[in-house]
Amino acid sequence: MEFNNNIPIYLQVIEKIKQDIVTGRLKSGDKMLSSREYSTMLGINFNTVARVYKEMEMEEILFTKRGLGTFITESPERIKSLRYEMAKKQIDDFVRGMEQIGFTREDMIKFIAENK
Amino acid sequence: MFKLLKYEFIRKYKLITMTLISALVLNLYLLTRGIAGSSSFLLLFPLVLAVLYVSDVIRTYSDDLNKKSGYMLFMTPNSGYKIIMSKLAAAVIEGIGMLFIYFLFILINGAFIIYQTRSYVDINEVMNDINTLLSGNIGINLGHVFVFLFAVLVFAIGFIVTVYTAMTIRKSIFSEIKFGGFLSFIIFLGLNWALTYASGEFYSIVSPQYGSFVNVTTVSASELLVIMFPVIAVSIIQSIILTFCSGYLLEKKINL
Amino acid sequence: MNENEILRIENLTKKYFNKTALEDVNMSVEKGKIYGLLGPNGSGKTTLMKVIAQLHKQSSGHVFINGNPLSYESKASISYMPTENFLYDSFKVKHAVKFYADMYKDFREDYAMNILEEIKVDPEFRIAKLSSGLNGKLKVALALSRNADLYMLDEPLNGVDVLSRDTIMELISKSYDETKTFIISTHLVSEIEKILDSVIFLKDGRVELFGDAEELRLSKGTSVEGLYKEVYKNV
């Protein structure tokens, strides 16, 4: 995985894991690598990965079974809502960008329909 | 302490072995030149050995203080006092070893010379010679030799400690100054002057008690020891003080 | 005192006969983190490490390891790797391993031999004949094979080829655990910044900036390297 050092690395790792979950590369109930293994694999700091897991647990995307490790949520609703959150964010970014170059919402819809 | 000593010798065993082998080869070669060759070796060898010894002892400590490889030693969790004492102990052991080796060469060459002059070795005569030496009939006996060697050892240690202290002072108080080697030498001269001055003062207080020996022509070994006692004692005290100073500087002030 | 604190430096100053190398340095280093000690040559990185390792003695100020003032005994809990080629030239690699095993109670000989095999350093090699890449890897391997509280690696990537750099970074990552603390000095910031928790910028012997790497990226919107270039642009 390539990182952009200008952005906090933990945010990039969170993004990557979320993408892997919504695209199905990581499955509901899968066990994550330990922080140690994952950090060595990515060549990043251990505490960064620990932080990623902690933040994603708070978002209820990951959960920890004591003594067994960290797992991906087993709730299909959560994965669905995650997918929705991510789509929403993409749309927001897109709309903001388009508004900056003078498109109205109607223009955007029309534009998308015409540029398939 | 034992481990520090062990590595002192691991680091110099090659040099020592090489010196011994070349000495042996040289001796064998000179033996082919007969008695003259053998005795010239006995005369020359201690001089060369002494120079090699002193330069080796100085060089090893100088390397530890001035070369990056010295970090190997000074990174280890040993106090400065322990390090300087192990250095001195190594120097003393090396010195005693050198003396021992010289005695071996004396024995070899002595046997050779006797063999050359007589073509045979008379055990009785040898025993007789030893008896003469032991009983002191020729003015000195083994006791004298031991007192003499002991004094030499003490003075040699005194000298080495002074050199070590000079180098330690230069690497602590005067670190990061150019011409380090020269500076060490100047400090050494200064130290020596101070020590001579201090011991001179000491003798002028003590010496009246020793006046009675001045006119004695033959002295026994124990008398010799008594006569030399102040000098030896002063040298030992100096060595202890300087070792402590070096240890303190290594512990508190060093900049490697 | 913070119980997570492994190293504390208070008003540390190091003056030599004719120059000042460190001036009024203060910092608190926490257990379980990797610190990058950054700055160009001559900024005081090496001197700071040498003072903590006690190869140089401070002129004034205090340094505490695990709450205790520095003494020769603290060398037992600090694994320091000088940037220079300090291993005895006349030794073979295996002798250097033996030396460490003899001198440091926390040295793991098996661990060291495994690393050496992994990084392809033959124990029979003579140290004088090692390439700078192999020598660099050997030095790191020896330092990491100790089971110390604090590791100080001075320029571990210096004079080492790109592939060896990757190996060294991997070795550091692998030997990390939450009880250990690393201080790694370097001027090759971009290569190392991903494994850092915190950064310490030294400039002319003073601490110019001390902070969490991720917080800095977040608040300044730039990489540690970008920040580095900004801080030292006039140096």
mmCIF file with all atom_site columns, C-alpha atoms in Angstrom, chain B residues 11-133:
data_model
loop_
_atom_site.group_PDB
_atom_site.id
_atom_site.type_symbol
_atom_site.label_atom_id
_atom_site.label_alt_id
_atom_site.label_comp_id
_atom_site.label_asym_id
_atom_site.label_entity_id
_atom_site.label_seq_id
_atom_site.pdbx_PDB_ins_code
_atom_site.Cartn_x
_atom_site.Cartn_y
_atom_site.Cartn_z
_atom_site.occupancy
_atom_site.B_iso_or_equiv
_atom_site.pdbx_formal_charge
_atom_site.auth_seq_id
_atom_site.auth_comp_id
_atom_site.auth_asym_id
_atom_site.auth_atom_id
_atom_site.pdbx_PDB_model_num
ATOM 1   C CA . ARG B 1 11  ? 42.660 -8.135  21.030 1.00 0.00 ? 11  ARG B CA 1
ATOM 2   C CA . LYS B 1 12  ? 46.415 -8.355  21.406 1.00 0.00 ? 12  LYS B CA 1
ATOM 3   C CA . TYR B 1 13  ? 47.140 -12.063 21.209 1.00 0.00 ? 13  TYR B CA 1
ATOM 4   C CA . LYS B 1 14  ? 48.113 -11.826 17.557 1.00 0.00 ? 14  LYS B CA 1
ATOM 5   C CA . LEU B 1 15  ? 50.696 -9.149  18.197 1.00 0.00 ? 15  LEU B CA 1
ATOM 6   C CA . ILE B 1 16  ? 52.105 -11.117 21.132 1.00 0.00 ? 16  ILE B CA 1
ATOM 7   C CA . THR B 1 17  ? 52.291 -14.374 19.164 1.00 0.00 ? 17  THR B CA 1
ATOM 8   C CA . MET B 1 18  ? 53.947 -12.609 16.260 1.00 0.00 ? 18  MET B CA 1
ATOM 9   C CA . THR B 1 19  ? 56.532 -11.010 18.556 1.00 0.00 ? 19  THR B CA 1
ATOM 10  C CA . LEU B 1 20  ? 57.313 -14.341 20.149 1.00 0.00 ? 20  LEU B CA 1
ATOM 11  C CA . ILE B 1 21  ? 57.652 -16.189 16.873 1.00 0.00 ? 21  ILE B CA 1
ATOM 12  C CA . SER B 1 22  ? 59.927 -13.562 15.363 1.00 0.00 ? 22  SER B CA 1
ATOM 13  C CA . ALA B 1 23  ? 61.997 -13.519 18.567 1.00 0.00 ? 23  ALA B CA 1
ATOM 14  C CA . LEU B 1 24  ? 62.317 -17.277 18.429 1.00 0.00 ? 24  LEU B CA 1
ATOM 15  C CA . VAL B 1 25  ? 63.336 -17.225 14.776 1.00 0.00 ? 25  VAL B CA 1
ATOM 16  C CA . LEU B 1 26  ? 65.871 -14.470 15.409 1.00 0.00 ? 26  LEU B CA 1
ATOM 17  C CA . ASN B 1 27  ? 67.273 -16.349 18.393 1.00 0.00 ? 27  ASN B CA 1
ATOM 18  C CA . LEU B 1 28  ? 67.646 -19.561 16.396 1.00 0.00 ? 28  LEU B CA 1
ATOM 19  C CA . TYR B 1 29  ? 69.404 -17.656 13.648 1.00 0.00 ? 29  TYR B CA 1
ATOM 20  C CA . LEU B 1 30  ? 71.786 -15.981 16.115 1.00 0.00 ? 30  LEU B CA 1
ATOM 21  C CA . LEU B 1 31  ? 72.503 -19.311 17.784 1.00 0.00 ? 31  LEU B CA 1
ATOM 22  C CA . THR B 1 32  ? 74.109 -20.394 14.508 1.00 0.00 ? 32  THR B CA 1
ATOM 23  C CA . ARG B 1 33  ? 76.557 -17.531 15.073 1.00 0.00 ? 33  ARG B CA 1
ATOM 24  C CA . GLY B 1 34  ? 77.767 -19.181 18.269 1.00 0.00 ? 34  GLY B CA 1
ATOM 25  C CA . ILE B 1 35  ? 78.160 -17.676 21.703 1.00 0.00 ? 35  ILE B CA 1
ATOM 26  C CA . ALA B 1 36  ? 78.536 -14.119 20.454 1.00 0.00 ? 36  ALA B CA 1
ATOM 27  C CA . GLY B 1 37  ? 75.212 -14.389 18.644 1.00 0.00 ? 37  GLY B CA 1
ATOM 28  C CA . SER B 1 38  ? 73.470 -15.927 21.591 1.00 0.00 ? 38  SER B CA 1
ATOM 29  C CA . SER B 1 39  ? 74.674 -13.359 24.090 1.00 0.00 ? 39  SER B CA 1
ATOM 30  C CA . SER B 1 40  ? 73.963 -10.436 21.795 1.00 0.00 ? 40  SER B CA 1
ATOM 31  C CA . PHE B 1 41  ? 70.399 -11.734 21.531 1.00 0.00 ? 41  PHE B CA 1
ATOM 32  C CA . LEU B 1 42  ? 70.134 -11.850 25.323 1.00 0.00 ? 42  LEU B CA 1
ATOM 33  C CA . LEU B 1 43  ? 71.312 -8.251  25.509 1.00 0.00 ? 43  LEU B CA 1
ATOM 34  C CA . LEU B 1 44  ? 69.198 -6.931  22.659 1.00 0.00 ? 44  LEU B CA 1
ATOM 35  C CA . PHE B 1 45  ? 65.986 -8.835  23.248 1.00 0.00 ? 45  PHE B CA 1
ATOM 36  C CA . PRO B 1 46  ? 64.993 -7.202  26.576 1.00 0.00 ? 46  PRO B CA 1
ATOM 37  C CA . LEU B 1 47  ? 65.538 -3.752  25.111 1.00 0.00 ? 47  LEU B CA 1
ATOM 38  C CA . VAL B 1 48  ? 63.373 -4.476  22.083 1.00 0.00 ? 48  VAL B CA 1
ATOM 39  C CA . LEU B 1 49  ? 60.826 -6.233  24.272 1.00 0.00 ? 49  LEU B CA 1
ATOM 40  C CA . ALA B 1 50  ? 60.670 -3.277  26.669 1.00 0.00 ? 50  ALA B CA 1
ATOM 41  C CA . VAL B 1 51  ? 60.090 -0.812  23.827 1.00 0.00 ? 51  VAL B CA 1
ATOM 42  C CA . LEU B 1 52  ? 57.433 -3.049  22.258 1.00 0.00 ? 52  LEU B CA 1
ATOM 43  C CA . TYR B 1 53  ? 55.770 -3.569  25.611 1.00 0.00 ? 53  TYR B CA 1
ATOM 44  C CA . VAL B 1 54  ? 55.575 0.099   26.541 1.00 0.00 ? 54  VAL B CA 1
ATOM 45  C CA . SER B 1 55  ? 54.336 1.109   23.095 1.00 0.00 ? 55  SER B CA 1
ATOM 46  C CA . ASP B 1 56  ? 51.747 -1.676  23.077 1.00 0.00 ? 56  ASP B CA 1
ATOM 47  C CA . VAL B 1 57  ? 50.441 -0.768  26.520 1.00 0.00 ? 57  VAL B CA 1
ATOM 48  C CA . ILE B 1 58  ? 50.183 2.898   25.575 1.00 0.00 ? 58  ILE B CA 1
ATOM 49  C CA . ARG B 1 59  ? 48.699 2.175   22.161 1.00 0.00 ? 59  ARG B CA 1
ATOM 50  C CA . THR B 1 60  ? 45.877 -0.056  23.401 1.00 0.00 ? 60  THR B CA 1
ATOM 51  C CA . TYR B 1 61  ? 44.582 2.594   25.790 1.00 0.00 ? 61  TYR B CA 1
ATOM 52  C CA . SER B 1 62  ? 45.160 5.354   23.258 1.00 0.00 ? 62  SER B CA 1
ATOM 53  C CA . ASP B 1 63  ? 43.108 3.388   20.715 1.00 0.00 ? 63  ASP B CA 1
ATOM 54  C CA . ASP B 1 64  ? 40.295 2.940   23.211 1.00 0.00 ? 64  ASP B CA 1
ATOM 55  C CA . LEU B 1 65  ? 40.181 6.651   23.907 1.00 0.00 ? 65  LEU B CA 1
ATOM 56  C CA . ASN B 1 66  ? 40.800 8.005   20.427 1.00 0.00 ? 66  ASN B CA 1
ATOM 57  C CA . LYS B 1 67  ? 39.461 5.494   17.935 1.00 0.00 ? 67  LYS B CA 1
ATOM 58  C CA . LYS B 1 68  ? 35.823 4.690   17.286 1.00 0.00 ? 68  LYS B CA 1
ATOM 59  C CA . SER B 1 69  ? 36.466 1.081   18.260 1.00 0.00 ? 69  SER B CA 1
ATOM 60  C CA . GLY B 1 70  ? 36.843 2.368   21.809 1.00 0.00 ? 70  GLY B CA 1
ATOM 61  C CA . TYR B 1 71  ? 33.047 2.653   21.894 1.00 0.00 ? 71  TYR B CA 1
ATOM 62  C CA . MET B 1 72  ? 32.930 -1.142  22.050 1.00 0.00 ? 72  MET B CA 1
ATOM 63  C CA . LEU B 1 73  ? 34.544 -0.993  25.470 1.00 0.00 ? 73  LEU B CA 1
ATOM 64  C CA . PHE B 1 74  ? 32.988 2.188   26.816 1.00 0.00 ? 74  PHE B CA 1
ATOM 65  C CA . MET B 1 75  ? 29.426 1.280   25.786 1.00 0.00 ? 75  MET B CA 1
ATOM 66  C CA . THR B 1 76  ? 29.479 -1.734  28.085 1.00 0.00 ? 76  THR B CA 1
ATOM 67  C CA . PRO B 1 77  ? 27.870 -1.301  31.507 1.00 0.00 ? 77  PRO B CA 1
ATOM 68  C CA . ASN B 1 78  ? 31.150 -1.109  33.428 1.00 0.00 ? 78  ASN B CA 1
ATOM 69  C CA . SER B 1 79  ? 32.233 1.773   35.625 1.00 0.00 ? 79  SER B CA 1
ATOM 70  C CA . GLY B 1 80  ? 35.189 3.927   34.623 1.00 0.00 ? 80  GLY B CA 1
ATOM 71  C CA . TYR B 1 81  ? 37.076 2.667   37.669 1.00 0.00 ? 81  TYR B CA 1
ATOM 72  C CA . LYS B 1 82  ? 36.612 -0.919  36.619 1.00 0.00 ? 82  LYS B CA 1
ATOM 73  C CA . ILE B 1 83  ? 37.688 -0.180  33.058 1.00 0.00 ? 83  ILE B CA 1
ATOM 74  C CA . ILE B 1 84  ? 40.905 1.597   34.041 1.00 0.00 ? 84  ILE B CA 1
ATOM 75  C CA . MET B 1 85  ? 41.745 -1.108  36.576 1.00 0.00 ? 85  MET B CA 1
ATOM 76  C CA . SER B 1 86  ? 41.211 -3.870  34.038 1.00 0.00 ? 86  SER B CA 1
ATOM 77  C CA . LYS B 1 87  ? 43.452 -1.978  31.613 1.00 0.00 ? 87  LYS B CA 1
ATOM 78  C CA . LEU B 1 88  ? 46.180 -1.749  34.269 1.00 0.00 ? 88  LEU B CA 1
ATOM 79  C CA . ALA B 1 89  ? 45.750 -5.369  35.287 1.00 0.00 ? 89  ALA B CA 1
ATOM 80  C CA . ALA B 1 90  ? 46.118 -6.392  31.643 1.00 0.00 ? 90  ALA B CA 1
ATOM 81  C CA . ALA B 1 91  ? 49.269 -4.271  31.363 1.00 0.00 ? 91  ALA B CA 1
ATOM 82  C CA . VAL B 1 92  ? 50.743 -5.841  34.507 1.00 0.00 ? 92  VAL B CA 1
ATOM 83  C CA . ILE B 1 93  ? 49.934 -9.383  33.407 1.00 0.00 ? 93  ILE B CA 1
ATOM 84  C CA . GLU B 1 94  ? 51.426 -8.654  29.991 1.00 0.00 ? 94  GLU B CA 1
ATOM 85  C CA . GLY B 1 95  ? 54.552 -7.250  31.669 1.00 0.00 ? 95  GLY B CA 1
ATOM 86  C CA . ILE B 1 96  ? 54.973 -10.272 33.926 1.00 0.00 ? 96  ILE B CA 1
ATOM 87  C CA . GLY B 1 97  ? 54.429 -12.513 30.922 1.00 0.00 ? 97  GLY B CA 1
ATOM 88  C CA . MET B 1 98  ? 57.178 -10.680 29.013 1.00 0.00 ? 98  MET B CA 1
ATOM 89  C CA . LEU B 1 99  ? 59.583 -11.072 31.933 1.00 0.00 ? 99  LEU B CA 1
ATOM 90  C CA . PHE B 1 100 ? 58.756 -14.740 32.146 1.00 0.00 ? 100 PHE B CA 1
ATOM 91  C CA . ILE B 1 101 ? 59.427 -15.166 28.442 1.00 0.00 ? 101 ILE B CA 1
ATOM 92  C CA . TYR B 1 102 ? 62.755 -13.377 28.802 1.00 0.00 ? 102 TYR B CA 1
ATOM 93  C CA . PHE B 1 103 ? 63.724 -15.826 31.567 1.00 0.00 ? 103 PHE B CA 1
ATOM 94  C CA . LEU B 1 104 ? 62.860 -18.683 29.255 1.00 0.00 ? 104 LEU B CA 1
ATOM 95  C CA . PHE B 1 105 ? 65.179 -17.244 26.626 1.00 0.00 ? 105 PHE B CA 1
ATOM 96  C CA . ILE B 1 106 ? 67.906 -16.837 29.268 1.00 0.00 ? 106 ILE B CA 1
ATOM 97  C CA . LEU B 1 107 ? 67.545 -20.499 30.157 1.00 0.00 ? 107 LEU B CA 1
ATOM 98  C CA . ILE B 1 108 ? 67.659 -21.609 26.521 1.00 0.00 ? 108 ILE B CA 1
ATOM 99  C CA . ASN B 1 109 ? 70.622 -19.434 25.626 1.00 0.00 ? 109 ASN B CA 1
ATOM 100 C CA . GLY B 1 110 ? 72.373 -20.084 28.947 1.00 0.00 ? 110 GLY B CA 1
ATOM 101 C CA . ALA B 1 111 ? 72.184 -23.823 28.326 1.00 0.00 ? 111 ALA B CA 1
ATOM 102 C CA . PHE B 1 112 ? 73.431 -23.247 24.803 1.00 0.00 ? 112 PHE B CA 1
ATOM 103 C CA . ILE B 1 113 ? 76.377 -21.132 25.933 1.00 0.00 ? 113 ILE B CA 1
ATOM 104 C CA . ILE B 1 114 ? 77.383 -23.664 28.583 1.00 0.00 ? 114 ILE B CA 1
ATOM 105 C CA . TYR B 1 115 ? 77.095 -26.421 26.024 1.00 0.00 ? 115 TYR B CA 1
ATOM 106 C CA . GLN B 1 116 ? 79.234 -24.496 23.532 1.00 0.00 ? 116 GLN B CA 1
ATOM 107 C CA . THR B 1 117 ? 82.040 -23.766 26.007 1.00 0.00 ? 117 THR B CA 1
ATOM 108 C CA . ARG B 1 118 ? 82.197 -27.168 27.640 1.00 0.00 ? 118 ARG B CA 1
ATOM 109 C CA . SER B 1 119 ? 80.596 -29.455 25.107 1.00 0.00 ? 119 SER B CA 1
ATOM 110 C CA . TYR B 1 120 ? 78.900 -31.051 28.066 1.00 0.00 ? 120 TYR B CA 1
ATOM 111 C CA . VAL B 1 121 ? 76.708 -29.953 30.946 1.00 0.00 ? 121 VAL B CA 1
ATOM 112 C CA . ASP B 1 122 ? 77.842 -30.816 34.425 1.00 0.00 ? 122 ASP B CA 1
ATOM 113 C CA . ILE B 1 123 ? 74.762 -30.989 36.626 1.00 0.00 ? 123 ILE B CA 1
ATOM 114 C CA . ASN B 1 124 ? 76.861 -30.712 39.803 1.00 0.00 ? 124 ASN B CA 1
ATOM 115 C CA . GLU B 1 125 ? 78.403 -27.503 38.626 1.00 0.00 ? 125 GLU B CA 1
ATOM 116 C CA . VAL B 1 126 ? 75.042 -26.021 37.776 1.00 0.00 ? 126 VAL B CA 1
ATOM 117 C CA . MET B 1 127 ? 73.725 -26.970 41.215 1.00 0.00 ? 127 MET B CA 1
ATOM 118 C CA . ASN B 1 128 ? 76.796 -25.403 42.726 1.00 0.00 ? 128 ASN B CA 1
ATOM 119 C CA . ASP B 1 129 ? 76.189 -22.150 40.869 1.00 0.00 ? 129 ASP B CA 1
ATOM 120 C CA . ILE B 1 130 ? 72.610 -22.087 42.054 1.00 0.00 ? 130 ILE B CA 1
ATOM 121 C CA . ASN B 1 131 ? 73.786 -22.672 45.620 1.00 0.00 ? 131 ASN B CA 1
ATOM 122 C CA . THR B 1 132 ? 76.232 -19.820 45.364 1.00 0.00 ? 132 THR B CA 1
ATOM 123 C CA . LEU B 1 133 ? 73.458 -17.575 44.152 1.00 0.00 ? 133 LEU B CA 1
#
